[in-house]
Coordinates of C-alpha atoms in Angstrom, one line a residue:
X556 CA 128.7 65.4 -35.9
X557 CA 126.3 63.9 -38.6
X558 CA 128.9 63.3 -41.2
X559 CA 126.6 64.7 -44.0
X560 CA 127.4 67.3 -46.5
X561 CA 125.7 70.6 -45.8
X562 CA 124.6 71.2 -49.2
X563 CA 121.5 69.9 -50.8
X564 CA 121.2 67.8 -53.6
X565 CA 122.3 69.6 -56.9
X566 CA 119.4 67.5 -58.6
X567 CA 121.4 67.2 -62.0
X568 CA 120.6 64.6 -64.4
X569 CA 121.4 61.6 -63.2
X570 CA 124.6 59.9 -63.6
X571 CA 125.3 57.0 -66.1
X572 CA 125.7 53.4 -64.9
X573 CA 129.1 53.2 -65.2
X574 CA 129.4 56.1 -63.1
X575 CA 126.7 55.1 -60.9
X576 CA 128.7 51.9 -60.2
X577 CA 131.6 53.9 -59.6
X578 CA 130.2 55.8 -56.6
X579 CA 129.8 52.7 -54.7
X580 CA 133.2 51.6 -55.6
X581 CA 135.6 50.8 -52.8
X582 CA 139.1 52.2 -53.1
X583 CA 140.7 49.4 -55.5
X584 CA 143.6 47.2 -55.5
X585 CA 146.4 47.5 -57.7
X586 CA 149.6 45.3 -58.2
X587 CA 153.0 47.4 -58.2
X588 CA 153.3 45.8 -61.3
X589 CA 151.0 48.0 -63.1
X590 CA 152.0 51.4 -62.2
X591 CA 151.5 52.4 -65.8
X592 CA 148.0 52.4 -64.5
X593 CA 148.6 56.0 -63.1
X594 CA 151.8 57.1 -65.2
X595 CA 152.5 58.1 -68.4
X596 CA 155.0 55.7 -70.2
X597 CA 157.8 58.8 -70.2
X598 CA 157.4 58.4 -66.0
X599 CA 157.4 54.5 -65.6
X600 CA 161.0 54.3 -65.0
X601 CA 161.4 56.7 -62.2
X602 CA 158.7 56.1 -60.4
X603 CA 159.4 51.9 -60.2
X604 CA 162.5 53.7 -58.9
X605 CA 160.9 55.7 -56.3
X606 CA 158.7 53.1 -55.2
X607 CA 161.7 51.0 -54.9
X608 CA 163.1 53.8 -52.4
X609 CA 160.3 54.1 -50.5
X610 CA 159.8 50.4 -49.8
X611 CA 163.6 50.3 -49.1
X612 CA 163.6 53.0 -46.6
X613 CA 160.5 51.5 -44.7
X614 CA 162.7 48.9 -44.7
X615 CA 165.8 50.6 -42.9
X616 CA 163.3 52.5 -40.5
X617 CA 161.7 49.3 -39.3
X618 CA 163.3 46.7 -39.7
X619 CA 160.9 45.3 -42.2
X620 CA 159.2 46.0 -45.4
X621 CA 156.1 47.8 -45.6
X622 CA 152.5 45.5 -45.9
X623 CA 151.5 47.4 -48.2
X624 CA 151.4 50.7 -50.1
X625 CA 148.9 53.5 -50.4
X626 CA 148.4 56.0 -53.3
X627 CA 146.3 59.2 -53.5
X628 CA 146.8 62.1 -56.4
X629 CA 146.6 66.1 -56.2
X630 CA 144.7 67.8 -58.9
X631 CA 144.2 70.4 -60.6
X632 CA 140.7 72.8 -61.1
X633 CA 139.7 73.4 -64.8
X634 CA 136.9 75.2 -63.8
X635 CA 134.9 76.1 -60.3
X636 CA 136.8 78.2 -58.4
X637 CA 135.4 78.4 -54.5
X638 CA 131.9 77.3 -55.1
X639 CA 132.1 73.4 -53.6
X640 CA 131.4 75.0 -50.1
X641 CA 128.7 76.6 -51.8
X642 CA 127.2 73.7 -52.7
X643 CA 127.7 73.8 -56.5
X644 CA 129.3 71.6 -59.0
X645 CA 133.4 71.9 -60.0
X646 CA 135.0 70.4 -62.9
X647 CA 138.7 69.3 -61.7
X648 CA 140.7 66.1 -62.7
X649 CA 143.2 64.0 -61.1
X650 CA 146.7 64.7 -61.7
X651 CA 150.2 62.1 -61.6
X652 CA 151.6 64.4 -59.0
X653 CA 151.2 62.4 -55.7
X654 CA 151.0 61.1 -52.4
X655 CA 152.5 57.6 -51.1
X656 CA 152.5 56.1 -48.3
X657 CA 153.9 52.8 -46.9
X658 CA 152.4 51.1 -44.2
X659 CA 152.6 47.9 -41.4
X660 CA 150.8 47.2 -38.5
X661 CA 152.6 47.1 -35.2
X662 CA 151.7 45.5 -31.9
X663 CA 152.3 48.9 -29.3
X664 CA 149.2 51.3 -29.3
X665 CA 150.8 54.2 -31.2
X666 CA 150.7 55.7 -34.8
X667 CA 154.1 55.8 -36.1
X668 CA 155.1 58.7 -38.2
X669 CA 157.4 59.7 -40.8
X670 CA 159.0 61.7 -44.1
X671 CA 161.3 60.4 -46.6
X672 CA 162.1 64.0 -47.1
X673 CA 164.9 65.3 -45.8
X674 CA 164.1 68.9 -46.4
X675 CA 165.1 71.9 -44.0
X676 CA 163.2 74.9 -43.0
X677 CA 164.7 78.3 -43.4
X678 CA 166.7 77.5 -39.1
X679 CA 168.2 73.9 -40.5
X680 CA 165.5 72.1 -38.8
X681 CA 163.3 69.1 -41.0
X682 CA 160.3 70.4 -42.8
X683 CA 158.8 67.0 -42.0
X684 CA 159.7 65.9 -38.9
X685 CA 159.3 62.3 -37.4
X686 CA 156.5 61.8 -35.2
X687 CA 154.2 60.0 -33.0
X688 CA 150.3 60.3 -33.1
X689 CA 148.2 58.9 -30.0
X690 CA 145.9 55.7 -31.2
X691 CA 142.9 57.1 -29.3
X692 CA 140.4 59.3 -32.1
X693 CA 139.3 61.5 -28.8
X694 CA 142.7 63.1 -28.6
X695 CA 142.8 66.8 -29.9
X696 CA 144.6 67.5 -33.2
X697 CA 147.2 69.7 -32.9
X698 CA 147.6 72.4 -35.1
X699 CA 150.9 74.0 -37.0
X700 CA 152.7 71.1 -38.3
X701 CA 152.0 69.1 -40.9
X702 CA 151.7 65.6 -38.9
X703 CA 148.6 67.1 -38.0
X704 CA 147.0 66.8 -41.4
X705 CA 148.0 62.8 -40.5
X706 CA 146.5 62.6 -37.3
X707 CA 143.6 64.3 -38.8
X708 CA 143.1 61.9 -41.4
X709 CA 143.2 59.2 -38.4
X710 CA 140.6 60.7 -36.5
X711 CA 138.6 61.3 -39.5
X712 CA 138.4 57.4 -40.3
X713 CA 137.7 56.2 -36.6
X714 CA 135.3 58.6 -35.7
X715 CA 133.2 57.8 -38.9
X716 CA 133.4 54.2 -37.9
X717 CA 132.4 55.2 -34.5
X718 CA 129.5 56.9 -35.9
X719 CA 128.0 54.6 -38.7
X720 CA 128.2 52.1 -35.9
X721 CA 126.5 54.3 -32.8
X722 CA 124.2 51.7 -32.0
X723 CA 126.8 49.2 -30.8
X724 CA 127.5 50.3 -27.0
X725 CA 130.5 48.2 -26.6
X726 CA 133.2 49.9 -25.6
X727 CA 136.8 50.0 -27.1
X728 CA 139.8 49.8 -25.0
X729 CA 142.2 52.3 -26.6
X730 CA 145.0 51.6 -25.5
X731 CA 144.8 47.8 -26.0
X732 CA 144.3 48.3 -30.1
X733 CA 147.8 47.9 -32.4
X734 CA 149.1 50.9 -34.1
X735 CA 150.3 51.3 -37.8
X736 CA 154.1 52.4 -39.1
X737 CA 153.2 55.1 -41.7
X738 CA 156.2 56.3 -43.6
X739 CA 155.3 58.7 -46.1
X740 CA 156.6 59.8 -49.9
X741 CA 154.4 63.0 -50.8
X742 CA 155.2 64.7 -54.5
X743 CA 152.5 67.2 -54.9
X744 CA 154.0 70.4 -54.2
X745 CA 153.0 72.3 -50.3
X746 CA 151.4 75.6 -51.6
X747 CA 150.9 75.0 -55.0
X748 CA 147.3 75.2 -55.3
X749 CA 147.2 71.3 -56.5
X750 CA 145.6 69.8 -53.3
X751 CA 148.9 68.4 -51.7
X752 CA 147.0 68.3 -48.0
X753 CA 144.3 66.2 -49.4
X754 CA 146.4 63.9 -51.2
X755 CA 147.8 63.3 -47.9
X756 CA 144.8 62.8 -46.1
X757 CA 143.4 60.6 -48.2
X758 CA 146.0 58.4 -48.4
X759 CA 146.3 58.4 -44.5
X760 CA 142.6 57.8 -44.4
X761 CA 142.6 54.9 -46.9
X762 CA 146.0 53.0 -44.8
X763 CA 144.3 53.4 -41.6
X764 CA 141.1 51.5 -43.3
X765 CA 143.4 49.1 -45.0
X766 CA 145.0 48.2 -41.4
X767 CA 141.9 48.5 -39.1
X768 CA 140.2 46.2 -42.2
X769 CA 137.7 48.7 -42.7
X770 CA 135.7 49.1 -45.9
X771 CA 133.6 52.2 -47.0
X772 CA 132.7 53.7 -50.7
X773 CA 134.4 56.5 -52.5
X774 CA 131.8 59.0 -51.6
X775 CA 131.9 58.0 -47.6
X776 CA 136.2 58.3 -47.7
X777 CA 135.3 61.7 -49.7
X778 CA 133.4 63.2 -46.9
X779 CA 134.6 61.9 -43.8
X780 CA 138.3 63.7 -45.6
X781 CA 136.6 66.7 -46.3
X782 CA 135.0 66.8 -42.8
X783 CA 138.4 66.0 -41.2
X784 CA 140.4 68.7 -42.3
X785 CA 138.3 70.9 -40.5
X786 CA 140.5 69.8 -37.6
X787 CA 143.5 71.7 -39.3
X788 CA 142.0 75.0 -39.9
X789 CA 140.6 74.6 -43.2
X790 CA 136.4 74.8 -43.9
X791 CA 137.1 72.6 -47.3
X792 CA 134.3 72.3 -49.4
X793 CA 135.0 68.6 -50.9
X794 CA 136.2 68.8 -54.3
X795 CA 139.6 68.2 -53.7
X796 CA 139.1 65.0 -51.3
X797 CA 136.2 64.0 -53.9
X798 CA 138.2 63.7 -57.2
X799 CA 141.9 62.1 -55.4
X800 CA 139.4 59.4 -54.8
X801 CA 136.9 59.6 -57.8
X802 CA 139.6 60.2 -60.4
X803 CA 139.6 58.7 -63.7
X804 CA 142.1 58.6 -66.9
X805 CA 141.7 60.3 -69.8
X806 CA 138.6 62.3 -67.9
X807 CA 137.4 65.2 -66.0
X808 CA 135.1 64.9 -63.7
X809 CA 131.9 67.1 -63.1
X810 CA 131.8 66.7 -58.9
X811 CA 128.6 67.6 -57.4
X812 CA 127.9 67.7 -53.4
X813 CA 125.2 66.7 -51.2
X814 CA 125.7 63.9 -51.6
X815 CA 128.6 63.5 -53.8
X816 CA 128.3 62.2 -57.1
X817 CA 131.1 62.3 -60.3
X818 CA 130.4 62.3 -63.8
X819 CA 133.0 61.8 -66.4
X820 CA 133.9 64.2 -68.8
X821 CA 135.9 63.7 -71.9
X822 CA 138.4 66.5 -73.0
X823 CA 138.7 67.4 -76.5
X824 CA 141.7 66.4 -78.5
X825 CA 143.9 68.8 -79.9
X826 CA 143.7 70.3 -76.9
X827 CA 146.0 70.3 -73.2
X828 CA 146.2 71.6 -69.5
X829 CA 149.5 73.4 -68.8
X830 CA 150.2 73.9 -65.0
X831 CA 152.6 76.7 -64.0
X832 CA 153.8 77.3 -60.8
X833 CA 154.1 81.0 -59.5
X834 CA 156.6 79.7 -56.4
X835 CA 154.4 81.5 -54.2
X836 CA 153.2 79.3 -51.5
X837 CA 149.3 79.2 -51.4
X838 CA 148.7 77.7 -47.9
X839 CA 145.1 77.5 -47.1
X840 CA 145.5 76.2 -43.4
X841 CA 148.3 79.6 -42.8
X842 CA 146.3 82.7 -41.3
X843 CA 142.7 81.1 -42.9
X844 CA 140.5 84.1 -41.4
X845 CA 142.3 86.8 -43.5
X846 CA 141.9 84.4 -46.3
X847 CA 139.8 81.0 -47.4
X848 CA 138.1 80.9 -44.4
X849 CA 136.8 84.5 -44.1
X850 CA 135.5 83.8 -47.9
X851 CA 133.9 81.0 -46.6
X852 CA 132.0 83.5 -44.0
X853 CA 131.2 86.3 -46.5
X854 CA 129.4 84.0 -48.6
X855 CA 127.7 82.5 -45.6
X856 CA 126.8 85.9 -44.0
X857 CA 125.7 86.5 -48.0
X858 CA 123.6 83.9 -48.1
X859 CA 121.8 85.0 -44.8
X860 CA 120.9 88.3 -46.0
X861 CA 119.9 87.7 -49.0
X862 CA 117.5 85.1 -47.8
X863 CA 116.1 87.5 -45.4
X864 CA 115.7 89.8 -48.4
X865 CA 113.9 87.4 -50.3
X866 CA 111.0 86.9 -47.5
X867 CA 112.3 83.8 -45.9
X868 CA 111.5 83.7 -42.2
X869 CA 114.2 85.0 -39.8
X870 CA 114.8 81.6 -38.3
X871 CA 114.7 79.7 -41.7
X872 CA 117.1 82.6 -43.0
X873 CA 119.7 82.1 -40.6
X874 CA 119.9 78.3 -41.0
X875 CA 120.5 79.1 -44.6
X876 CA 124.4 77.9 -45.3
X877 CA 125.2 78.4 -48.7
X878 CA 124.6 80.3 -51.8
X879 CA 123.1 77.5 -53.6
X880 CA 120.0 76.8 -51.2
X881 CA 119.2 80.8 -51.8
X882 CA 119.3 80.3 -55.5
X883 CA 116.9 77.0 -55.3
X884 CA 114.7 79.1 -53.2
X885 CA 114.7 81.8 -56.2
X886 CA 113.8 80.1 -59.0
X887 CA 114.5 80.3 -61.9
X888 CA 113.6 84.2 -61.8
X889 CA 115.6 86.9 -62.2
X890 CA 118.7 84.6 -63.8
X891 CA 120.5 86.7 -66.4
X892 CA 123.0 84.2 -67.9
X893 CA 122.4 81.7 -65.0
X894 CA 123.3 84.9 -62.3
X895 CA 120.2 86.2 -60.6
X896 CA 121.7 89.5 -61.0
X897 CA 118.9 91.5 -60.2
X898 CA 117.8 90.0 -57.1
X899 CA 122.0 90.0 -56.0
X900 CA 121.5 94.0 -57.0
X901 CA 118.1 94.9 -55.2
X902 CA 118.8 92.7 -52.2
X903 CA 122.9 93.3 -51.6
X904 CA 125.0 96.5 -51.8
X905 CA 128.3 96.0 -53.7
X906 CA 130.2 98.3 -50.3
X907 CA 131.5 96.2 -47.8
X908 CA 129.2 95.5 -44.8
X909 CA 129.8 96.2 -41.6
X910 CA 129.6 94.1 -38.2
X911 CA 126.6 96.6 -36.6
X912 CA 124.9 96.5 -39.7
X913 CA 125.1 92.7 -39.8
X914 CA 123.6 92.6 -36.8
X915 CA 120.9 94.5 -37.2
X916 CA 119.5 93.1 -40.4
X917 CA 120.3 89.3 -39.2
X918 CA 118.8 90.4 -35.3
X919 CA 121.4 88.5 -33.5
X920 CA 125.8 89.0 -32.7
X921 CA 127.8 87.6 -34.9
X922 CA 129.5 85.7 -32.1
X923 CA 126.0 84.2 -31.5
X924 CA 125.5 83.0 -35.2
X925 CA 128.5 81.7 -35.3
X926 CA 129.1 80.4 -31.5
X927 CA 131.0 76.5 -31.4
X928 CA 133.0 77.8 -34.7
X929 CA 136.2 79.0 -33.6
X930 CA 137.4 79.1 -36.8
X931 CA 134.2 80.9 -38.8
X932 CA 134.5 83.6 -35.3
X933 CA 138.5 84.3 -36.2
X934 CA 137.7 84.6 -39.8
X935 CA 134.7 86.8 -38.6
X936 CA 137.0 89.0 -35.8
X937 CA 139.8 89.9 -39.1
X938 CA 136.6 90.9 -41.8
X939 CA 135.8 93.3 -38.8
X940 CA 139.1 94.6 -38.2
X941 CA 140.2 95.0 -41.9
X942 CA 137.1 97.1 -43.6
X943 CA 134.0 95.1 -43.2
X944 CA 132.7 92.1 -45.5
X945 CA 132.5 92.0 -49.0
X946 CA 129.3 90.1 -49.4
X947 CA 128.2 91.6 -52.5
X948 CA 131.0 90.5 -54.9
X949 CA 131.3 86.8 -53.3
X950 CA 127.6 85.9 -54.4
X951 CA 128.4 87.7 -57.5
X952 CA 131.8 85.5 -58.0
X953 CA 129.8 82.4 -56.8
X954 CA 126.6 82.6 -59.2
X955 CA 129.0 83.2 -62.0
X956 CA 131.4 80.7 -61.9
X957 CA 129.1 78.4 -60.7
X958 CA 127.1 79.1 -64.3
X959 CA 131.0 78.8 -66.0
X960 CA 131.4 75.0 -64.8
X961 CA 128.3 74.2 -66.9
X962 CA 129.7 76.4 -69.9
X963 CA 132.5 74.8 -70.1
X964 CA 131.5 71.0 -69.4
X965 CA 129.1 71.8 -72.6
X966 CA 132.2 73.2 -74.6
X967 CA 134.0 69.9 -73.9
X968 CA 131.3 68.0 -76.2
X969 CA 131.2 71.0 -78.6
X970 CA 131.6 69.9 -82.2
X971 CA 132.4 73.4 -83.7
X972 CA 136.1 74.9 -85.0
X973 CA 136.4 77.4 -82.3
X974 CA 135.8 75.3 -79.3
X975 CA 139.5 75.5 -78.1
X976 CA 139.0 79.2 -77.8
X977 CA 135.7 79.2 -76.5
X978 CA 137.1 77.4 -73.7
X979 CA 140.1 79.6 -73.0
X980 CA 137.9 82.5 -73.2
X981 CA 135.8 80.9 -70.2
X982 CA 138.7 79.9 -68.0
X983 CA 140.3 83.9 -68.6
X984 CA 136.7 85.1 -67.8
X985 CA 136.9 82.7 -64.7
X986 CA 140.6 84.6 -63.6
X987 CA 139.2 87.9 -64.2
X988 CA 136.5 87.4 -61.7
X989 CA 138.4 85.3 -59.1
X990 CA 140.9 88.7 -59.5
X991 CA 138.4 91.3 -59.1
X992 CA 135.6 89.9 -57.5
X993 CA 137.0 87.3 -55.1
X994 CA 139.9 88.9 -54.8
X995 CA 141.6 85.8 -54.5
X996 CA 144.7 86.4 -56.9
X997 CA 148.1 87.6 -56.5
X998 CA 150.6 89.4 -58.6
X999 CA 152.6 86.8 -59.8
X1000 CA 148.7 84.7 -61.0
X1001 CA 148.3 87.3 -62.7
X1002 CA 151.4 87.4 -64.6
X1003 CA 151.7 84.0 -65.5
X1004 CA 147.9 84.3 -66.8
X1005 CA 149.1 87.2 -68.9
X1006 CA 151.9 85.4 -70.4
X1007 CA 150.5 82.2 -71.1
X1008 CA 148.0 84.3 -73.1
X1009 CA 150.6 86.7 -75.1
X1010 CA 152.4 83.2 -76.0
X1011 CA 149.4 81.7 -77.6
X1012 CA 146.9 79.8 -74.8
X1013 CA 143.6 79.8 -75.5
X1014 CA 143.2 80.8 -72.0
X1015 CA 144.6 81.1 -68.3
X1016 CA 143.5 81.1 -64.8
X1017 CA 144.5 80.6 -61.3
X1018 CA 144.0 76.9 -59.8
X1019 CA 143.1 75.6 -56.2
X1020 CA 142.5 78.6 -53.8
X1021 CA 144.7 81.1 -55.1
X1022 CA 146.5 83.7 -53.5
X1023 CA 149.4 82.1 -54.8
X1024 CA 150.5 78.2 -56.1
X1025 CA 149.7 77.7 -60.1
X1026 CA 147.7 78.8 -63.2
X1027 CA 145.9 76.2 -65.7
X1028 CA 146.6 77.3 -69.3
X1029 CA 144.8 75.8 -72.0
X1030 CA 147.1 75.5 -75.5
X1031 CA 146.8 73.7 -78.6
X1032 CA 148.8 70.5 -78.8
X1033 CA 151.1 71.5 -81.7
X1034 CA 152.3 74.5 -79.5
X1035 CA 152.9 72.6 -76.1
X1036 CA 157.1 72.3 -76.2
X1037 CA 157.3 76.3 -77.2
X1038 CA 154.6 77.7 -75.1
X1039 CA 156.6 75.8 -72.1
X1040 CA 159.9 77.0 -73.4
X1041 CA 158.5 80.8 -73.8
X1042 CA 156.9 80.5 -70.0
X1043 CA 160.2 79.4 -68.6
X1044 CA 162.3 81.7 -70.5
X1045 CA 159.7 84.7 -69.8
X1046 CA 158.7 84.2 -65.8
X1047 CA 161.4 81.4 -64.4
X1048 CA 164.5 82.7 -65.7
X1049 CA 163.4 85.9 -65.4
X1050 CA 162.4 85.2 -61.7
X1051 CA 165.5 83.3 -61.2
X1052 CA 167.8 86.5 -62.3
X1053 CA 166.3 88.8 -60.4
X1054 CA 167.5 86.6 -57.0
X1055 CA 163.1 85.8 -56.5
X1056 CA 163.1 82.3 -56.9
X1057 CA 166.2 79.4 -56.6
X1058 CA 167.1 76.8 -58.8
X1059 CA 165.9 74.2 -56.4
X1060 CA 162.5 75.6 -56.7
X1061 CA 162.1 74.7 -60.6
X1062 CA 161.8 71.3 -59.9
X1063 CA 158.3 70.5 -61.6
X1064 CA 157.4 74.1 -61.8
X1065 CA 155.8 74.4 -65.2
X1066 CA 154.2 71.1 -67.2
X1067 CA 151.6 69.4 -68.8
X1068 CA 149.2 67.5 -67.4
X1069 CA 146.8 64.8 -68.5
X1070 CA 144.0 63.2 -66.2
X1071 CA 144.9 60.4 -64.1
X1072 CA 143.8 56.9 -62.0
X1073 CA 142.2 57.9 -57.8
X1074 CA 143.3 56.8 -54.8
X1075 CA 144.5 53.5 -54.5
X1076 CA 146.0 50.9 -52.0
X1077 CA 149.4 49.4 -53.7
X1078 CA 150.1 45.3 -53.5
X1079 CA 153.8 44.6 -52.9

């Protein structure tokens, strides 16, 4: 394991000072005192109380209040819809909906585990269950629960410490190190497409540094978390770990990979981000290889041929990872609109591929290419089974949306009247091609998108990896309370009526969201 991005350098102008400075930035310190730092005045008072309850509940766990606390927000995707593990640059921001957790050192050699929810599971047993994660990084993560997303974040920390320090051969005695009591307070909803499971990790990642008195920048945590998940199933591309940390209030932020960098970008006034939730879980980490991950190997496998069509050398060809070394090695010819559409056309055919023809036009198995994956070979197995590999409209989705992010990070700093539609019309164009082209949408994303349209957005799309969990709408200001009303009345109650959905699950399911404060540890 290097620990390095897999994607080159986007080469983009480079980033002011100010947010030059903020790369290098460690996580910060923030009193409790100042929550307002991360909520909106309307919040303040209930989350002093929830913080209250979480430091209170440590408390009746252990015996002892917490040493300090740890904070790390969700977020949402304006625009960039599965093109970070492409290498190419996404436009998310930071949301209030987030991840806390409380933490204390202890003296036995264990990691200490638990949920203030009390949440069942459809047999009465605790969604979140109280557990114990071994202190040595070596041990294997489990998989199918979410402590493992914990112990993930755990491993992640230590075995980047292990490896930025290599060179020291003294060896560590496991067992003889003190654990940590983590007791966790998570509000960004499982399957809703706002990052939740980076949150999470992220705000493991930055307790365990906190308590081991470790210290590493923004962009380090970002990649050793994005790394890290890979232990639960998921081949993340770093956007969501990236802007928990790199988040900012009252901006976007343009996030580009290898090596990460963030630039802010302001939003427009007169305008806001509505998040609705369709109910429908989108759980990247549940069957990934009929899912994220198999999108992850079509645009891989896409990447491959198309560099072999271009000329590139077999054995260069196959080291090829992503979309975006391909399009550096093109030029800047055949671009129509920033898509090299007619090198995708002469060099890909829009039917699915299948395995034997793979094979032949890469000259080695599949299982070869990707041997030591287990993940990419699953993923690989199900594209097999279920009608071959849909290479053509991945790099088609990819090279689009990839030129989209751009669009609308321009449209932000537009000065002209129709700006607010402009800007809709791009995040719609955005759905419509996640939809057809990635095929990454459900029924009920595409509902919502339709609605939030007929009742006046400028425009609608699916957020986080789709397949489920919430749509972005874009709407004037002076329409916020109605469009919200006319959503609710029009999808929730409908939804509700018809026995699909349960009152429980309205909780936060459709509002508006302004850019937030990163990651942060928490002074009691």
């Amino acid at each position: 394991r290097t620990h390095r991005g897999n994607n080159e350098s986007m080469n983009l102008e480079v980033a002011n000072v100010a947010d030059k400075v903020r790369m290098q930035d460690t996580v910060p310190n923030v009193p409790i005192r100042q929550l307002e730092v991360f909520y909106d005045f309307s919040e303040l008072d209930a989350q002093k109380k929830r913080y209250a309850n979480l430091v209170e509940k440590f408390k009746e766990l252990h015996g002892t209040e917490p040493g300090f606390l740890t904070r790390a927000p969700g977020r949402v995707n304006l625009i960039g819809e599965h093109i970070d593990y492409e290498g190419y640059s996404v436009l998310p921001m930071a949301i209030s909906l987030d991840t806390l957790v409380a933490v204390r050192a202890r003296s036995e050699a264990q990691i200490h585990v638990a949920n203030i929810s009390t949440e069942v599971d459809e047999n009465g047993n605790l969604k979140y269950e109280t557990g114990v994660i071994p202190i040595d990084p070596r041990a294997e993560v489990p998989r199918g629960s979410w402590l493992s997303y914990v112990h993930a974040a755990y491993k992640g920390v230590l075995e980047y410490f292990l490896w930025k320090h290599r060179d020291n051969k003294k060896e560590i005695l496991w067992p003889r190190q003190k654990g940590m009591s983590l007791l966790i307070d998570g509000r960004v909803p499982q399957g809703s497409g706002l990052s939740s499971s980076s949150a999470l990790v992220c705000a493991v990642a930055i307790a365990v540094m906190q308590i081991k008195q470790m210290s590493f920048t923004k962009a380090e945590i970002a990649e050793f978390c994005r790394e890290c998940e890979k232990y639960v199933g998921t081949q993340s591309g770093g956007m969501d770990q990236a802007i928990s940390l790199m988040g900012e209030r009252g901006f976007a932020k343009l996030i580009d990979f290898g090596p990460v960098k963030a630039h802010s970008v302001p939003l427009p006034l007169g305008g806001i981000f509505i998040i609705a939730n369709t109910i429908v879980a989108s759980l990247k980490a549940d069957k990934p290889e009929s899912k994220y991950n198999l999108r992850v190997v079509e645009c891989t496998l896409a990447s491959m041929v198309l560099a072999l069509g271009l000329g590139m050398p077999r054995e260069e060809a196959l080291g090829i990872k992503t979309l975006k070394q391909v399009q550096e090695k093109m030029g800047d010819g055949g671009k129509e609109n920033g898509v090299p559409s007619g090198v995708l056309e002469s060099k890909l055919h829009p039917e699915p591929y299948q395995r034997e023809e793979l094979e032949g036009l890469l000259g080695t198995s599949l299982d070869d290419l990707f041997e030591g994956n287990a993940d990419f070979q699953n993923a690989m197995r199900y594209g097999a089974e279920n009608g071959g590999y849909q290479l053509y409209n991945r790099a088609l989705h990819v090279f689009s949306e990839a030129e989209r992010v751009y669009r609308l990070r321009s449209l932000c700093t537009d000065e002209s009247k129709d700006k607010f539609a402009k800007i809709g019309a791009v995040m719609t164009e955005s759905h419509r091609s996640c939809q057809k082209l990635y095929e990454c949408s459900s029924p009920e994303l595409d509902e919502l998108v339709r609605l939030a349209i007929e009742n006046g957005a400028y425009g609608a799309r699916l957020t986080g990896a789709g397949w489920g969990g919430c749509v972005v709408a874009y709407v004037s200001e002076n329409i916020k309370n109605r469009f919200i009303e006319e959503i609710y009345r029009s999808y929730y109650k409908k939804n509700l009526g018809e026995g699909k959905i349960t009152q429980k699950q309205l909780k936060d399911c459709i509002f508006p969201s302004k850019p937030t404060a990163g990651a942060c540890i928490i002074k009691l």
